[in-house]
Amino acid sequence: MHTTDPNTVILASDILTWADSKTTAVGNLVKAVAAVMVIVAIIGAYWRTKSWVATAVAFLLGALVLWGIVNMPSLQSKVGSEINSAGTHTVQVLALPATDDGPAQ
Protein backbone atom coordinates (compact mmCIF):
# COMPACT_ATOMS: atom_id res chain seq x y z
CA MET A 1 0.00 0.00 0.00
CA HIS A 2 1.42 3.35 -0.97
CA THR A 3 1.40 6.27 1.37
CA THR A 4 1.48 9.91 0.40
CA ASP A 5 3.64 10.89 3.36
CA PRO A 6 7.24 11.42 2.08
CA ASN A 7 8.63 10.81 5.60
CA THR A 8 7.35 7.22 5.71
CA VAL A 9 9.96 4.54 5.04
CA ILE A 10 9.06 1.00 4.05
CA LEU A 11 11.86 -1.38 4.88
CA ALA A 12 12.69 -4.24 2.54
CA SER A 13 13.86 -6.32 5.49
CA ASP A 14 10.24 -6.91 6.49
CA ILE A 15 9.46 -8.34 3.07
CA LEU A 16 12.65 -10.41 3.04
CA THR A 17 11.90 -11.79 6.50
CA TRP A 18 8.39 -12.70 5.40
CA ALA A 19 9.68 -14.38 2.21
CA ASP A 20 12.32 -16.26 4.18
CA SER A 21 9.77 -17.55 6.68
CA LYS A 22 7.41 -18.65 3.89
CA THR A 23 10.27 -20.40 2.06
CA THR A 24 11.20 -22.23 5.25
CA ALA A 25 7.57 -23.22 5.83
CA VAL A 26 7.23 -24.58 2.28
CA GLY A 27 10.49 -26.53 2.68
CA ASN A 28 9.25 -28.06 5.92
CA LEU A 29 5.93 -28.92 4.28
CA VAL A 30 7.69 -30.67 1.38
CA LYS A 31 9.79 -32.69 3.83
CA ALA A 32 6.71 -33.67 5.86
CA VAL A 33 4.77 -34.71 2.75
CA ALA A 34 7.74 -36.76 1.53
CA ALA A 35 7.98 -38.50 4.92
CA VAL A 36 4.27 -39.36 4.84
CA MET A 37 4.60 -40.69 1.28
CA VAL A 38 7.54 -42.88 2.31
CA ILE A 39 5.56 -44.28 5.24
CA VAL A 40 2.61 -45.02 2.94
CA ALA A 41 4.96 -46.71 0.44
CA ILE A 42 6.46 -48.91 3.17
CA ILE A 43 3.01 -49.93 4.43
CA GLY A 44 1.89 -50.53 0.84
CA ALA A 45 4.93 -52.70 0.13
CA TYR A 46 4.13 -54.90 3.11
CA TRP A 47 0.39 -54.96 2.29
CA ARG A 48 0.99 -56.07 -1.31
CA THR A 49 3.78 -58.59 -0.74
CA LYS A 50 3.47 -59.71 2.90
CA SER A 51 7.24 -60.03 2.73
CA TRP A 52 9.63 -58.56 5.27
CA VAL A 53 12.39 -58.41 2.66
CA ALA A 54 10.31 -56.21 0.34
CA THR A 55 9.33 -54.08 3.32
CA ALA A 56 12.98 -53.66 4.35
CA VAL A 57 13.93 -52.68 0.78
CA ALA A 58 11.09 -50.15 0.69
CA PHE A 59 12.28 -48.79 4.04
CA LEU A 60 15.88 -48.43 2.81
CA LEU A 61 14.84 -46.78 -0.46
CA GLY A 62 12.51 -44.43 1.40
CA ALA A 63 15.27 -43.52 3.84
CA LEU A 64 17.59 -42.81 0.90
CA VAL A 65 14.99 -40.55 -0.73
CA LEU A 66 14.37 -38.67 2.52
CA TRP A 67 18.10 -38.28 3.09
CA GLY A 68 18.44 -36.81 -0.39
CA ILE A 69 15.59 -34.37 0.16
CA VAL A 70 16.88 -33.21 3.54
CA ASN A 71 20.48 -32.82 2.31
CA MET A 72 19.64 -31.21 -1.03
CA PRO A 73 21.60 -27.96 -0.42
CA SER A 74 24.84 -29.78 0.40
CA LEU A 75 24.34 -32.20 -2.50
CA GLN A 76 23.89 -29.30 -4.92
CA SER A 77 27.16 -27.70 -3.87
CA LYS A 78 29.01 -31.03 -4.09
CA VAL A 79 27.75 -31.71 -7.60
CA GLY A 80 28.76 -28.24 -8.74
CA SER A 81 32.26 -28.58 -7.29
CA GLU A 82 32.68 -32.02 -8.87
CA ILE A 83 31.70 -30.70 -12.31
CA ASN A 84 33.95 -27.65 -12.02
CA SER A 85 36.97 -29.68 -10.87
CA ALA A 86 36.47 -32.37 -13.52
CA GLY A 87 36.80 -29.86 -16.37
CA THR A 88 40.48 -29.08 -15.73
CA HIS A 89 41.92 -32.26 -17.26
CA THR A 90 43.15 -32.45 -20.85
CA VAL A 91 42.06 -35.15 -23.25
CA GLN A 92 44.62 -37.08 -25.28
CA VAL A 93 43.63 -38.79 -28.51
CA LEU A 94 45.81 -41.64 -29.69
CA ALA A 95 45.68 -42.87 -33.29
CA LEU A 96 45.90 -46.57 -34.05
CA PRO A 97 48.87 -47.59 -36.19
CA ALA A 98 48.18 -48.45 -39.81
CA THR A 99 48.17 -52.13 -40.77
CA ASP A 100 48.84 -53.89 -44.04
CA ASP A 101 45.07 -54.12 -44.63
CA GLY A 102 44.67 -50.37 -45.02
CA PRO A 103 44.58 -47.17 -42.99
CA ALA A 104 43.68 -47.08 -39.33
CA GLN A 105 39.98 -46.92 -38.50
mmCIF file of C-alpha atoms in Angstrom:
data_model
loop_
_atom_site.group_PDB
_atom_site.id
_atom_site.type_symbol
_atom_site.label_atom_id
_atom_site.label_comp_id
_atom_site.label_asym_id
_atom_site.label_seq_id
_atom_site.Cartn_x
_atom_site.Cartn_y
_atom_site.Cartn_z
ATOM 1 C CA MET A 1 0.000 0.000 0.000
ATOM 2 C CA HIS A 2 1.416 3.354 -0.971
ATOM 3 C CA THR A 3 1.402 6.275 1.369
ATOM 4 C CA THR A 4 1.480 9.908 0.398
ATOM 5 C CA ASP A 5 3.643 10.887 3.358
ATOM 6 C CA PRO A 6 7.237 11.420 2.080
ATOM 7 C CA ASN A 7 8.632 10.809 5.595
ATOM 8 C CA THR A 8 7.355 7.221 5.707
ATOM 9 C CA VAL A 9 9.964 4.543 5.036
ATOM 10 C CA ILE A 10 9.060 1.003 4.045
ATOM 11 C CA LEU A 11 11.861 -1.379 4.877
ATOM 12 C CA ALA A 12 12.694 -4.237 2.545
ATOM 13 C CA SER A 13 13.858 -6.319 5.487
ATOM 14 C CA ASP A 14 10.237 -6.915 6.493
ATOM 15 C CA ILE A 15 9.465 -8.337 3.073
ATOM 16 C CA LEU A 16 12.649 -10.412 3.041
ATOM 17 C CA THR A 17 11.904 -11.786 6.500
ATOM 18 C CA TRP A 18 8.389 -12.705 5.404
ATOM 19 C CA ALA A 19 9.678 -14.375 2.213
ATOM 20 C CA ASP A 20 12.325 -16.265 4.179
ATOM 21 C CA SER A 21 9.768 -17.549 6.682
ATOM 22 C CA LYS A 22 7.414 -18.646 3.891
ATOM 23 C CA THR A 23 10.266 -20.398 2.063
ATOM 24 C CA THR A 24 11.203 -22.232 5.245
ATOM 25 C CA ALA A 25 7.570 -23.216 5.831
ATOM 26 C CA VAL A 26 7.233 -24.579 2.278
ATOM 27 C CA GLY A 27 10.486 -26.527 2.677
ATOM 28 C CA ASN A 28 9.246 -28.062 5.921
ATOM 29 C CA LEU A 29 5.927 -28.917 4.277
ATOM 30 C CA VAL A 30 7.688 -30.668 1.384
ATOM 31 C CA LYS A 31 9.795 -32.693 3.835
ATOM 32 C CA ALA A 32 6.709 -33.668 5.861
ATOM 33 C CA VAL A 33 4.768 -34.709 2.748
ATOM 34 C CA ALA A 34 7.744 -36.756 1.530
ATOM 35 C CA ALA A 35 7.979 -38.500 4.920
ATOM 36 C CA VAL A 36 4.267 -39.355 4.842
ATOM 37 C CA MET A 37 4.599 -40.687 1.282
ATOM 38 C CA VAL A 38 7.544 -42.881 2.308
ATOM 39 C CA ILE A 39 5.563 -44.282 5.242
ATOM 40 C CA VAL A 40 2.611 -45.018 2.939
ATOM 41 C CA ALA A 41 4.962 -46.712 0.444
ATOM 42 C CA ILE A 42 6.459 -48.908 3.174
ATOM 43 C CA ILE A 43 3.009 -49.932 4.427
ATOM 44 C CA GLY A 44 1.888 -50.527 0.837
ATOM 45 C CA ALA A 45 4.933 -52.700 0.128
ATOM 46 C CA TYR A 46 4.126 -54.902 3.108
ATOM 47 C CA TRP A 47 0.392 -54.959 2.292
ATOM 48 C CA ARG A 48 0.987 -56.074 -1.314
ATOM 49 C CA THR A 49 3.780 -58.590 -0.743
ATOM 50 C CA LYS A 50 3.466 -59.707 2.902
ATOM 51 C CA SER A 51 7.239 -60.027 2.727
ATOM 52 C CA TRP A 52 9.626 -58.561 5.270
ATOM 53 C CA VAL A 53 12.389 -58.408 2.655
ATOM 54 C CA ALA A 54 10.310 -56.208 0.344
ATOM 55 C CA THR A 55 9.326 -54.079 3.322
ATOM 56 C CA ALA A 56 12.975 -53.660 4.347
ATOM 57 C CA VAL A 57 13.929 -52.685 0.784
ATOM 58 C CA ALA A 58 11.086 -50.154 0.694
ATOM 59 C CA PHE A 59 12.283 -48.786 4.035
ATOM 60 C CA LEU A 60 15.876 -48.432 2.808
ATOM 61 C CA LEU A 61 14.840 -46.775 -0.457
ATOM 62 C CA GLY A 62 12.508 -44.434 1.402
ATOM 63 C CA ALA A 63 15.266 -43.523 3.843
ATOM 64 C CA LEU A 64 17.588 -42.809 0.904
ATOM 65 C CA VAL A 65 14.993 -40.550 -0.731
ATOM 66 C CA LEU A 66 14.366 -38.669 2.522
ATOM 67 C CA TRP A 67 18.102 -38.280 3.093
ATOM 68 C CA GLY A 68 18.444 -36.811 -0.394
ATOM 69 C CA ILE A 69 15.586 -34.371 0.160
ATOM 70 C CA VAL A 70 16.877 -33.215 3.543
ATOM 71 C CA ASN A 71 20.475 -32.825 2.312
ATOM 72 C CA MET A 72 19.638 -31.207 -1.031
ATOM 73 C CA PRO A 73 21.596 -27.957 -0.424
ATOM 74 C CA SER A 74 24.837 -29.775 0.400
ATOM 75 C CA LEU A 75 24.340 -32.204 -2.496
ATOM 76 C CA GLN A 76 23.885 -29.304 -4.921
ATOM 77 C CA SER A 77 27.157 -27.705 -3.874
ATOM 78 C CA LYS A 78 29.015 -31.032 -4.094
ATOM 79 C CA VAL A 79 27.751 -31.713 -7.605
ATOM 80 C CA GLY A 80 28.764 -28.239 -8.744
ATOM 81 C CA SER A 81 32.255 -28.581 -7.290
ATOM 82 C CA GLU A 82 32.679 -32.018 -8.872
ATOM 83 C CA ILE A 83 31.701 -30.703 -12.306
ATOM 84 C CA ASN A 84 33.945 -27.652 -12.018
ATOM 85 C CA SER A 85 36.972 -29.678 -10.870
ATOM 86 C CA ALA A 86 36.474 -32.373 -13.517
ATOM 87 C CA GLY A 87 36.799 -29.861 -16.366
ATOM 88 C CA THR A 88 40.485 -29.080 -15.725
ATOM 89 C CA HIS A 89 41.922 -32.257 -17.255
ATOM 90 C CA THR A 90 43.155 -32.447 -20.849
ATOM 91 C CA VAL A 91 42.055 -35.152 -23.247
ATOM 92 C CA GLN A 92 44.619 -37.077 -25.278
ATOM 93 C CA VAL A 93 43.625 -38.792 -28.512
ATOM 94 C CA LEU A 94 45.815 -41.639 -29.689
ATOM 95 C CA ALA A 95 45.677 -42.870 -33.295
ATOM 96 C CA LEU A 96 45.898 -46.568 -34.047
ATOM 97 C CA PRO A 97 48.867 -47.590 -36.190
ATOM 98 C CA ALA A 98 48.182 -48.449 -39.814
ATOM 99 C CA THR A 99 48.171 -52.126 -40.770
ATOM 100 C CA ASP A 100 48.837 -53.889 -44.044
ATOM 101 C CA ASP A 101 45.070 -54.123 -44.630
ATOM 102 C CA GLY A 102 44.670 -50.367 -45.018
ATOM 103 C CA PRO A 103 44.581 -47.172 -42.990
ATOM 104 C CA ALA A 104 43.681 -47.078 -39.334
ATOM 105 C CA GLN A 105 39.983 -46.916 -38.501
#
